[in-house]
Amino acid sequence: MELIDGNKIAAEIIAELKADVATLPGRKPCLALVRVGEDPASVSYVTKKQKTSAEIGIESRLIFPPITISQQELFALVDQLNADSGVDGILVQSPLPKHLNELAVFSRIAAHKDVDGFHTLNLGKLAQEDDTGFVACTPAGIMELLQRSGVTLSGKHVVVLGRSLIVGKPAALLAMQRKAWANATVTVCHSQTANLAALTRQADVLIAAIGKPEFVTADMVKPGAIVIDVGVNRVPDATKKSGFRLTGDVHFPSVSPLCAKITPVPGGVGPMTVAMLMKNTVKARRQNSSES
Ligand code: NAP
């Protein structure tokens, strides 16, 4: 079994981006990070994004409206950032509080600044295989992890567990693209799928993104498969100072001995998500400057 080291691969990408940003004429790329409220996981994700931006030479603008912000006020904030020619990318950290319509906010962001790739136009471009769009960072990171680990998907059976807009659906679209490294045959499973284990056992590459701790067990995996564990779940653990530990959607102890390759949690897909956000921001800077 080979461990796919997301930290190492993300560090390579970050070094490449740093070198790339140094060659950019004019001002630095600028990423607006909007975080509503003080949700601890969101605080830690935004801090990580800010630190990585600084490492690469991307300017970050931090905007932290209170949890009481209304939909109209958040729209007005996004409109302001859309109109600001000094801002290349806008990220509104998910999840938003329940009183806000997340999808409406994502599509309010100008498509050419939508570095999270959730805007309807960018999702449409992904379906059309138009590379001028932005692809959601986690699925883009999964594909990059696979490619940089020497895995080609062509002709393989990829089973995606989960059909969310953020991970499952775009991951399936990417894996089936008409590209030399993609060209996979894809099955997408969700909570209403019958005979789930029979399907997952057919996977040459299994991508688990369901948000259920250690759901995928050894009996669900074909020996020699490649397993990408997207899940980030906090489970109580009295031995930890924080009172919890992070675990994926895959039961690592029983599944890993079976696999050809597997990603750990943490240290697999997570760091790639941040690296791909940075890549999208640099792409936005290049595209925006070529338009002006
Ligand atoms: P989500 O929006 O809750 O979607 C979960 C998907 O899993 C849904 O499609 C759901 O089916 C399906 N599902 C739930 N229970 C199932 C079951 N018992 N059997 C089969 N399918 C089931 O979650 P998400 O945003 O995609 O995130 C998934 C996981 O990835 C979470 O742990 C999240 O924290 C993690 N994540 C990690 C990163 C990272 O950077 N590492 C980024 C994003 C997300 P239905 O559609 O039928 O409800």
XYZ file of N, CA and C in Angstrom, residues 56-272:
651
model
N 2.449 32.586 -0.734
C 2.606 32.591 -2.199
C 2.835 34.000 -2.743
N 2.408 35.009 -1.966
C 2.472 36.382 -2.478
C 1.125 36.843 -2.994
N 0.073 36.213 -2.500
C -1.293 36.648 -2.826
C -1.766 37.533 -1.666
N -2.282 38.709 -2.017
C -2.815 39.587 -0.971
C -4.178 39.037 -0.549
N -4.467 39.037 0.760
C -5.827 38.634 1.138
C -6.534 39.787 1.827
N -7.824 39.913 1.514
C -8.675 40.912 2.185
C -9.621 40.139 3.071
N -9.554 40.422 4.361
C -10.374 39.664 5.303
C -11.619 40.462 5.643
N -12.773 39.855 5.424
C -14.034 40.543 5.727
C -14.867 39.591 6.578
N -15.117 40.004 7.828
C -15.788 39.115 8.774
C -17.094 39.746 9.264
N -18.154 39.695 8.472
C -19.406 40.265 8.946
C -19.998 39.437 10.096
N -20.850 40.086 10.924
C -21.432 39.358 12.056
C -22.444 38.312 11.577
N -22.714 37.343 12.437
C -23.620 36.234 12.105
C -25.040 36.734 11.806
N -25.344 37.951 12.265
C -26.691 38.522 12.073
C -26.857 39.175 10.698
N -25.842 39.162 9.858
C -25.945 39.844 8.554
C -27.133 39.276 7.769
N -27.851 40.158 7.085
C -29.019 39.698 6.312
C -28.571 39.290 4.909
N -29.465 38.607 4.227
C -29.173 38.190 2.841
C -28.863 39.410 1.969
N -29.670 40.470 2.119
C -29.474 41.666 1.290
C -28.145 42.341 1.604
N -27.803 42.379 2.886
C -26.521 42.993 3.283
C -25.346 42.187 2.728
N -25.477 40.862 2.744
C -24.393 40.023 2.213
C -24.306 40.179 0.692
N -25.449 40.262 0.033
C -25.458 40.545 -1.412
C -24.729 41.865 -1.694
N -25.038 42.890 -0.880
C -24.429 44.219 -1.104
C -22.912 44.133 -0.939
N -22.466 43.358 0.046
C -21.022 43.179 0.266
C -20.386 42.486 -0.944
N -21.035 41.440 -1.426
C -20.507 40.710 -2.594
C -20.494 41.641 -3.813
N -21.554 42.431 -3.986
C -21.624 43.370 -5.124
C -20.437 44.345 -5.096
N -20.136 44.805 -3.884
C -19.019 45.747 -3.707
C -17.699 45.109 -4.146
N -17.501 43.856 -3.724
C -16.259 43.145 -4.087
C -16.237 42.835 -5.578
N -17.393 42.534 -6.142
C -17.483 42.290 -7.593
C -17.012 43.522 -8.370
N -17.413 44.706 -7.850
C -17.121 45.957 -8.564
C -15.693 46.448 -8.322
N -15.009 45.855 -7.361
C -13.676 46.333 -6.972
C -12.616 45.729 -7.899
N -12.003 46.568 -8.720
C -11.046 46.043 -9.713
C -9.747 45.559 -9.064
N -9.574 45.851 -7.773
C -8.386 45.373 -7.064
C -8.563 43.976 -6.481
N -9.752 43.408 -6.643
C -10.024 42.064 -6.097
C -10.167 41.073 -7.251
N -9.363 40.006 -7.232
C -9.427 39.010 -8.319
C -10.345 37.854 -7.992
N -10.311 37.408 -6.735
C -11.108 36.254 -6.346
C -11.901 36.549 -5.089
N -13.106 35.950 -5.005
C -13.940 36.143 -3.812
C -14.321 34.760 -3.288
N -14.064 34.540 -2.006
C -14.481 33.286 -1.386
C -15.385 33.596 -0.207
N -16.593 33.063 -0.238
C -17.488 33.173 0.916
C -17.453 31.812 1.604
N -16.901 31.783 2.813
C -16.678 30.503 3.488
C -18.005 29.798 3.809
N -18.056 28.526 3.414
C -19.210 27.672 3.681
C -18.927 26.870 4.960
N -19.904 26.512 5.788
C -21.324 26.788 5.623
C -21.706 28.173 6.133
N -22.744 28.744 5.506
C -23.295 30.007 5.997
C -24.378 29.687 7.032
N -24.662 30.644 7.932
C -25.747 30.404 8.885
C -27.055 30.097 8.140
N -27.917 29.358 8.820
C -29.133 28.814 8.187
C -30.048 29.870 7.554
N -30.048 31.116 8.088
C -30.980 32.124 7.555
C -30.509 32.679 6.203
N -29.320 32.265 5.764
C -28.801 32.783 4.480
C -28.877 31.693 3.416
N -29.223 32.108 2.201
C -29.320 31.168 1.081
C -27.939 31.071 0.415
N -27.270 29.960 0.715
C -25.877 29.793 0.299
C -25.732 29.800 -1.234
N -26.601 29.044 -1.900
C -26.489 28.952 -3.362
C -26.675 30.314 -4.017
N -27.631 31.103 -3.475
C -27.875 32.438 -4.036
C -26.648 33.324 -3.842
N -25.996 33.184 -2.702
C -24.785 33.985 -2.445
C -23.668 33.561 -3.398
N -23.498 32.260 -3.564
C -22.433 31.779 -4.464
C -22.642 32.315 -5.885
N -23.878 32.345 -6.328
C -24.126 32.798 -7.703
C -24.179 34.318 -7.813
N -24.144 35.010 -6.677
C -24.070 36.473 -6.702
C -22.628 36.928 -7.021
N -21.683 36.069 -6.651
C -20.266 36.386 -6.927
C -20.078 36.406 -8.450
N -19.409 37.450 -8.956
C -19.155 37.519 -10.404
C -18.428 36.238 -10.840
N -18.894 35.630 -11.921
C -18.349 34.325 -12.331
C -16.829 34.383 -12.514
N -16.319 35.536 -12.993
C -14.876 35.610 -13.241
C -14.067 35.807 -11.952
N -14.773 35.976 -10.819
C -14.072 36.060 -9.522
C -14.424 34.864 -8.623
N -15.173 33.918 -9.170
C -15.702 32.793 -8.388
C -14.655 31.686 -8.252
N -13.640 31.944 -7.417
C -12.516 31.007 -7.293
C -12.892 29.717 -6.555
N -14.083 29.672 -5.980
C -14.579 28.437 -5.357
C -15.279 27.540 -6.380
N -15.635 28.114 -7.523
C -16.217 27.317 -8.611
C -17.641 26.843 -8.387
N -18.420 27.561 -7.566
C -19.796 27.124 -7.287
C -20.851 27.892 -8.085
N -20.425 28.919 -8.824
C -21.366 29.712 -9.625
C -21.960 28.844 -10.732
N -23.220 29.086 -11.062
C -23.884 28.269 -12.094
C -23.098 28.288 -13.413
N -22.536 29.458 -13.745
C -21.793 29.550 -15.019
C -20.555 28.641 -14.990
N -19.858 28.634 -13.864
C -18.660 27.800 -13.772
C -19.004 26.314 -13.741
N -20.118 25.976 -13.092
C -20.551 24.569 -13.112
C -20.943 24.164 -14.532
N -21.557 25.105 -15.263
C -21.917 24.849 -16.667
C -20.677 24.661 -17.525
N -19.671 25.514 -17.283
C -18.422 25.392 -18.053
C -17.750 24.050 -17.777
N -17.825 23.604 -16.520
C -17.252 22.292 -16.176
C -17.968 21.197 -16.976
N -19.288 21.270 -17.019
C -20.047 20.256 -17.768
C -19.692 20.307 -19.256
N -19.391 21.512 -19.754
C -19.033 21.668 -21.169
C -17.544 21.432 -21.434
N -16.794 21.160 -20.370
C -15.337 20.965 -20.466
C -14.646 22.204 -21.039
N -15.145 23.373 -20.611
C -14.561 24.647 -21.022
C -13.586 25.075 -19.917
N -12.295 25.025 -20.224
C -11.275 25.246 -19.191
C -11.113 26.702 -18.769
N -11.873 27.621 -19.352
C -11.776 29.007 -18.887
C -12.526 29.202 -17.571
N -13.343 28.233 -17.173
C -14.100 28.356 -15.926
C -13.259 27.968 -14.715
N -13.855 28.137 -13.539
C -13.201 27.723 -12.297
C -13.852 26.442 -11.802
N -13.005 25.466 -11.442
C -13.501 24.187 -10.933
C -13.419 24.208 -9.410
N -14.445 23.681 -8.754
C -14.470 23.633 -7.289
C -13.167 23.012 -6.769
N -12.660 23.591 -5.676
C -11.281 23.302 -5.255
C -11.067 21.855 -4.784
N -12.015 21.290 -4.042
C -11.781 19.929 -3.524
C -11.745 18.896 -4.657
N -12.740 18.860 -5.548
C -12.630 17.895 -6.646
C -11.442 18.162 -7.570
N -11.125 19.448 -7.798
C -9.937 19.749 -8.613
C -8.691 19.202 -7.914
N -8.652 19.341 -6.596
C -7.520 18.843 -5.810
C -7.405 17.320 -5.871
N -8.542 16.649 -5.885
C -8.531 15.175 -5.976
C -7.891 14.748 -7.303
N -8.285 15.418 -8.389
C -7.756 15.052 -9.711
C -6.249 15.323 -9.788
N -5.854 16.447 -9.191
C -4.427 16.803 -9.184
C -3.627 15.773 -8.357
N -4.187 15.374 -7.223
C -3.536 14.339 -6.385
C -3.328 13.063 -7.181
N -4.380 12.651 -7.897
C -4.296 11.409 -8.677
C -3.235 11.537 -9.757
N -3.294 12.665 -10.508
C -2.333 12.834 -11.603
C -0.899 12.853 -11.097
N -0.679 13.612 -10.026
C 0.696 13.737 -9.511
C 1.158 12.480 -8.784
N 0.227 11.550 -8.535
C 0.629 10.255 -7.948
C 0.766 9.197 -9.033
N 0.694 9.644 -10.287
C 0.901 8.711 -11.402
C -0.306 7.852 -11.729
N -1.481 8.261 -11.278
C -2.693 7.479 -11.570
C -3.398 8.075 -12.785
N -3.594 7.279 -13.824
C -4.446 7.750 -14.928
C -5.784 7.039 -14.793
N -6.828 7.774 -15.092
C -8.169 7.224 -14.872
C -8.723 6.537 -16.116
N -8.098 6.801 -17.258
C -8.655 6.341 -18.525
C -8.979 4.840 -18.496
N -10.230 4.553 -18.808
C -10.671 3.154 -18.864
C -10.986 2.552 -17.505
N -10.679 3.287 -16.441
C -10.927 2.739 -15.093
C -12.362 3.025 -14.650
N -12.807 2.236 -13.699
C -14.133 2.463 -13.107
C -13.947 3.284 -11.827
N -14.441 4.520 -11.885
C -14.375 5.388 -10.708
C -15.751 5.386 -10.042
N -15.802 5.072 -8.771
C -17.069 5.153 -8.035
C -16.961 6.329 -7.062
N -17.896 7.275 -7.198
C -17.924 8.450 -6.321
C -19.049 8.243 -5.316
N -18.694 8.291 -4.046
C -19.700 8.172 -2.984
C -20.074 9.583 -2.550
N -21.272 10.036 -2.911
C -21.704 11.401 -2.590
C -21.981 12.176 -3.863
N -23.033 13.009 -3.825
C -23.418 13.766 -5.036
C -23.579 15.259 -4.735
N -22.786 15.761 -3.781
C -22.914 17.193 -3.451
C -22.348 18.042 -4.587
N -22.781 19.301 -4.571
C -22.316 20.272 -5.572
C -20.847 20.630 -5.340
N -20.427 20.480 -4.082
C -19.085 20.904 -3.680
C -18.042 19.828 -3.989
N -18.434 18.566 -3.859
C -17.451 17.492 -4.069
C -17.929 16.442 -5.094
N -18.959 15.692 -4.738
C -19.324 14.498 -5.513
C -19.609 14.766 -6.984
N -20.526 15.710 -7.243
C -20.926 15.965 -8.641
C -19.760 16.466 -9.501
N -19.043 17.529 -9.055
C -17.921 17.960 -9.894
C -16.819 16.901 -10.018
N -16.605 16.091 -8.977
C -15.576 15.032 -9.071
C -15.966 14.050 -10.179
N -17.256 13.697 -10.233
C -17.722 12.763 -11.273
C -17.546 13.378 -12.658
N -17.899 14.666 -12.798
C -17.760 15.340 -14.101
C -16.296 15.395 -14.544
N -15.409 15.669 -13.599
C -13.977 15.748 -13.941
C -13.446 14.382 -14.375
N -13.822 13.344 -13.626
C -13.271 12.011 -13.925
C -13.727 11.513 -15.296
N -14.897 11.970 -15.745
C -15.408 11.463 -17.031
C -15.048 12.378 -18.214
N -14.292 13.458 -17.962
C -13.938 14.366 -19.060
C -13.190 13.646 -20.182
N -13.351 14.192 -21.371
C -12.656 13.611 -22.543
C -11.216 14.105 -22.580
N -10.453 13.722 -21.568
C -9.055 14.147 -21.506
C -8.219 12.904 -21.262
N -6.969 12.952 -21.712
C -6.131 11.747 -21.636
C -6.035 11.214 -20.205
N -5.928 12.116 -19.213
C -5.769 11.643 -17.830
C -7.107 11.270 -17.176
N -8.215 11.601 -17.840
C -9.542 11.331 -17.262
C -10.177 10.131 -17.969
N -11.237 10.389 -18.753
C -11.832 9.292 -19.544
C -12.254 8.087 -18.700
N -12.670 8.345 -17.459
C -13.081 7.221 -16.612
C -14.539 6.853 -16.882
N -14.885 5.647 -16.503
C -16.297 5.243 -16.437
C -16.723 5.504 -15.003
N -17.781 6.305 -14.839
C -18.078 6.808 -13.494
C -19.443 6.326 -12.988
N -19.455 5.883 -11.748
C -20.715 5.584 -11.050
C -20.799 6.529 -9.854
N -21.952 7.177 -9.698
C -22.140 8.069 -8.548
C -23.174 7.444 -7.598
N -22.815 7.322 -6.337
C -23.717 6.732 -5.335
C -24.125 7.797 -4.314
N -25.271 7.615 -3.702
C -25.777 8.564 -2.702
C -26.628 7.817 -1.693
N -27.340 8.561 -0.865
C -28.039 7.915 0.251
C -29.174 6.993 -0.207
N -29.629 7.148 -1.439
C -30.740 6.309 -1.914
C -30.251 5.159 -2.800
N -28.948 5.000 -2.918
C -28.386 3.938 -3.766
C -28.633 2.570 -3.132
N -29.127 1.637 -3.946
C -29.327 0.263 -3.449
C -28.030 -0.526 -3.671
N -27.794 -1.507 -2.845
C -26.616 -2.392 -2.967
C -25.311 -1.604 -3.092
N -25.154 -0.664 -2.187
C -23.994 0.235 -2.238
C -22.655 -0.537 -2.269
N -22.515 -1.501 -1.366
C -21.230 -2.213 -1.256
C -20.911 -2.969 -2.546
N -21.950 -3.491 -3.211
C -21.713 -4.213 -4.476
C -21.135 -3.257 -5.515
N -21.555 -1.998 -5.480
C -21.031 -1.006 -6.437
C -19.618 -0.556 -6.041
N -19.440 -0.243 -4.758
C -18.117 0.254 -4.349
C -17.042 -0.823 -4.566
N -17.434 -2.087 -4.439
C -16.469 -3.189 -4.649
C -16.009 -3.284 -6.100
N -16.748 -2.626 -7.012
C -16.329 -2.643 -8.428
C -15.337 -1.516 -8.748
N -15.100 -0.652 -7.775
C -14.303 0.550 -8.067
C -12.814 0.243 -8.202
N -12.237 0.725 -9.315
C -10.772 0.752 -9.407
C -10.276 1.940 -8.586
N -11.075 3.029 -8.644
C -10.769 4.219 -7.845
C -12.045 4.581 -7.092
N -11.957 4.619 -5.775
C -13.132 4.936 -4.949
C -12.918 6.295 -4.295
N -13.847 7.220 -4.556
C -13.765 8.557 -3.962
C -14.901 8.664 -2.943
N -14.548 8.745 -1.671
C -15.573 8.741 -0.615
C -15.777 10.154 -0.092
N -16.980 10.702 -0.318
C -17.295 12.075 0.123
C -18.724 12.108 0.629
N -18.929 11.510 1.806
C -20.304 11.456 2.332
C -20.454 12.101 3.712
N -19.339 12.337 4.392
C -19.450 12.975 5.714
C -19.935 12.032 6.797
N -19.601 10.737 6.676
C -19.961 9.747 7.712
C -18.666 9.053 8.164
N -18.278 9.271 9.445
C -16.983 8.761 9.900
C -16.812 7.258 9.672
N -15.728 6.908 8.999
C -15.282 5.510 8.827
C -16.370 4.611 8.247
N -17.166 5.177 7.358
C -18.303 4.468 6.760
C -17.837 3.339 5.832
N -16.777 3.620 5.070
C -16.300 2.642 4.080
C -15.391 1.634 4.780
N -15.843 0.376 4.786
C -15.084 -0.670 5.481
C -14.469 -1.634 4.459
N -13.616 -2.521 4.948
C -12.835 -3.394 4.058
C -13.716 -4.191 3.096
N -14.885 -4.629 3.555
C -15.765 -5.450 2.702
C -16.358 -4.648 1.539
N -16.157 -3.316 1.534
C -16.709 -2.475 0.459
C -15.660 -2.121 -0.599
N -14.447 -2.636 -0.425
C -13.339 -2.192 -1.287
C -12.702 -3.383 -1.995
N -12.446 -3.200 -3.308
C -11.784 -4.251 -4.090
C -10.287 -4.249 -3.768
N -9.678 -5.391 -3.527
C -8.226 -5.399 -3.299
C -7.494 -4.754 -4.480
N -6.535 -3.902 -4.170
C -5.762 -3.228 -5.227
C -6.370 -1.910 -5.677
N -7.491 -1.518 -5.063
C -8.136 -0.254 -5.460
C -7.335 0.948 -4.967
N -7.644 2.101 -5.587
C -7.085 3.378 -5.122
C -8.222 4.088 -4.389
N -7.973 4.502 -3.165
C -9.048 5.076 -2.348
C -8.714 6.524 -1.976
N -9.623 7.417 -2.333
C -9.472 8.835 -1.995
C -10.527 9.160 -0.938
N -10.056 9.507 0.237
C -10.952 9.777 1.371
C -11.109 11.290 1.534
N -12.271 11.805 1.172
C -12.501 13.255 1.224
C -13.042 13.680 2.599
N -13.625 12.751 3.316
C -14.325 13.078 4.564
C -13.441 13.759 5.592
N -14.026 14.738 6.255
C -13.384 15.355 7.422
C -14.447 15.349 8.522
N -14.313 14.414 9.454
C -15.313 14.266 10.511
C -14.642 14.401 11.866
N -15.312 15.140 12.749
C -14.790 15.276 14.115
C -15.493 14.237 14.977
N -14.729 13.309 15.535
C -15.353 12.332 16.429
C -14.783 12.511 17.843
N -15.646 12.344 18.859
C -15.184 12.551 20.231
C -14.011 11.633 20.568
N -13.003 12.190 21.258
C -11.843 11.393 21.669
C -11.289 12.004 22.956
N -11.553 11.310 24.056
C -11.181 11.833 25.371
C -9.669 11.919 25.541
N -8.900 11.170 24.725
C -7.436 11.199 24.872
C -6.829 12.453 24.251
N -7.628 13.197 23.485
C -7.110 14.405 22.828
C -7.426 15.641 23.670
N -6.513 16.603 23.633
C -6.704 17.844 24.386
C -7.965 18.564 23.899
N -8.156 18.528 22.583
C -9.315 19.205 21.994
C -10.627 18.469 22.291
N -10.525 17.196 22.711
C -11.725 16.404 22.979
C -12.253 15.686 21.744
N -11.589 15.879 20.600
C -12.019 15.158 19.399
C -10.815 14.822 18.531
N -11.040 13.900 17.600
C -10.015 13.632 16.582
C -10.677 13.718 15.224
N -9.856 13.955 14.208
C -10.378 14.016 12.843
C -10.289 12.639 12.211
N -11.359 12.262 11.523
C -11.317 11.003 10.802
C -12.022 11.171 9.460
N -11.686 10.292 8.539
C -12.279 10.389 7.208
C -13.572 9.599 7.093
N -14.010 9.397 5.859
C -15.195 8.584 5.587
C -14.815 7.114 5.405
N -13.505 6.838 5.469
C -13.008 5.482 5.243
C -12.412 4.955 6.555
N -12.695 3.673 6.851
C -12.101 3.043 8.034
C -10.671 2.645 7.666
N -9.755 3.594 7.928
C -8.372 3.473 7.441
C -7.684 2.172 7.896
N -7.820 1.768 9.183
C -7.061 0.582 9.622
C -7.409 -0.683 8.829
N -8.682 -0.867 8.490
C -9.038 -2.110 7.784
C -8.909 -1.975 6.267
N -9.118 -0.756 5.739
C -9.119 -0.576 4.278
C -7.700 -0.417 3.732
N -6.841 0.305 4.446
C -5.522 0.634 3.865
C -4.682 -0.594 3.477
N -4.697 -1.695 4.257
C -3.854 -2.828 3.837
C -4.271 -3.440 2.496
N -5.538 -3.187 2.116
C -6.070 -3.765 0.867
C -5.688 -2.974 -0.376
N -5.408 -1.663 -0.172
C -5.359 -0.729 -1.310
C -4.004 -0.715 -1.999
N -4.044 -0.279 -3.256
C -2.787 0.037 -3.944
C -2.291 1.384 -3.425
N -3.226 2.353 -3.338
C -2.896 3.691 -2.835
C -4.091 4.212 -2.046
N -3.811 5.052 -1.052
C -4.899 5.632 -0.247
C -4.449 6.992 0.296
N -5.412 7.903 0.470
C -5.085 9.188 1.093
C -5.410 9.110 2.594
N -4.545 9.678 3.437
C -4.852 9.719 4.866
C -5.759 10.903 5.203
N -6.357 10.883 6.376
C -7.079 12.043 6.922
C -6.582 12.251 8.338
N -6.019 13.383 8.687
C -5.739 14.519 7.798
C -4.487 14.267 6.937
N -4.228 15.215 6.031
C -2.987 15.144 5.241
C -3.168 14.539 3.861
N -4.414 14.384 3.426
C -4.669 13.862 2.076
C -5.279 14.932 1.197
N -6.604 14.893 1.092
C -7.314 15.832 0.210
C -7.321 17.257 0.783
N -7.412 17.387 2.107
C -7.560 18.706 2.748
C -6.565 19.754 2.253
N -5.243 19.484 2.336
C -4.270 20.497 1.890
C -4.411 20.832 0.405
N -4.898 19.879 -0.386
C -5.062 20.114 -1.822
C -6.156 21.138 -2.102
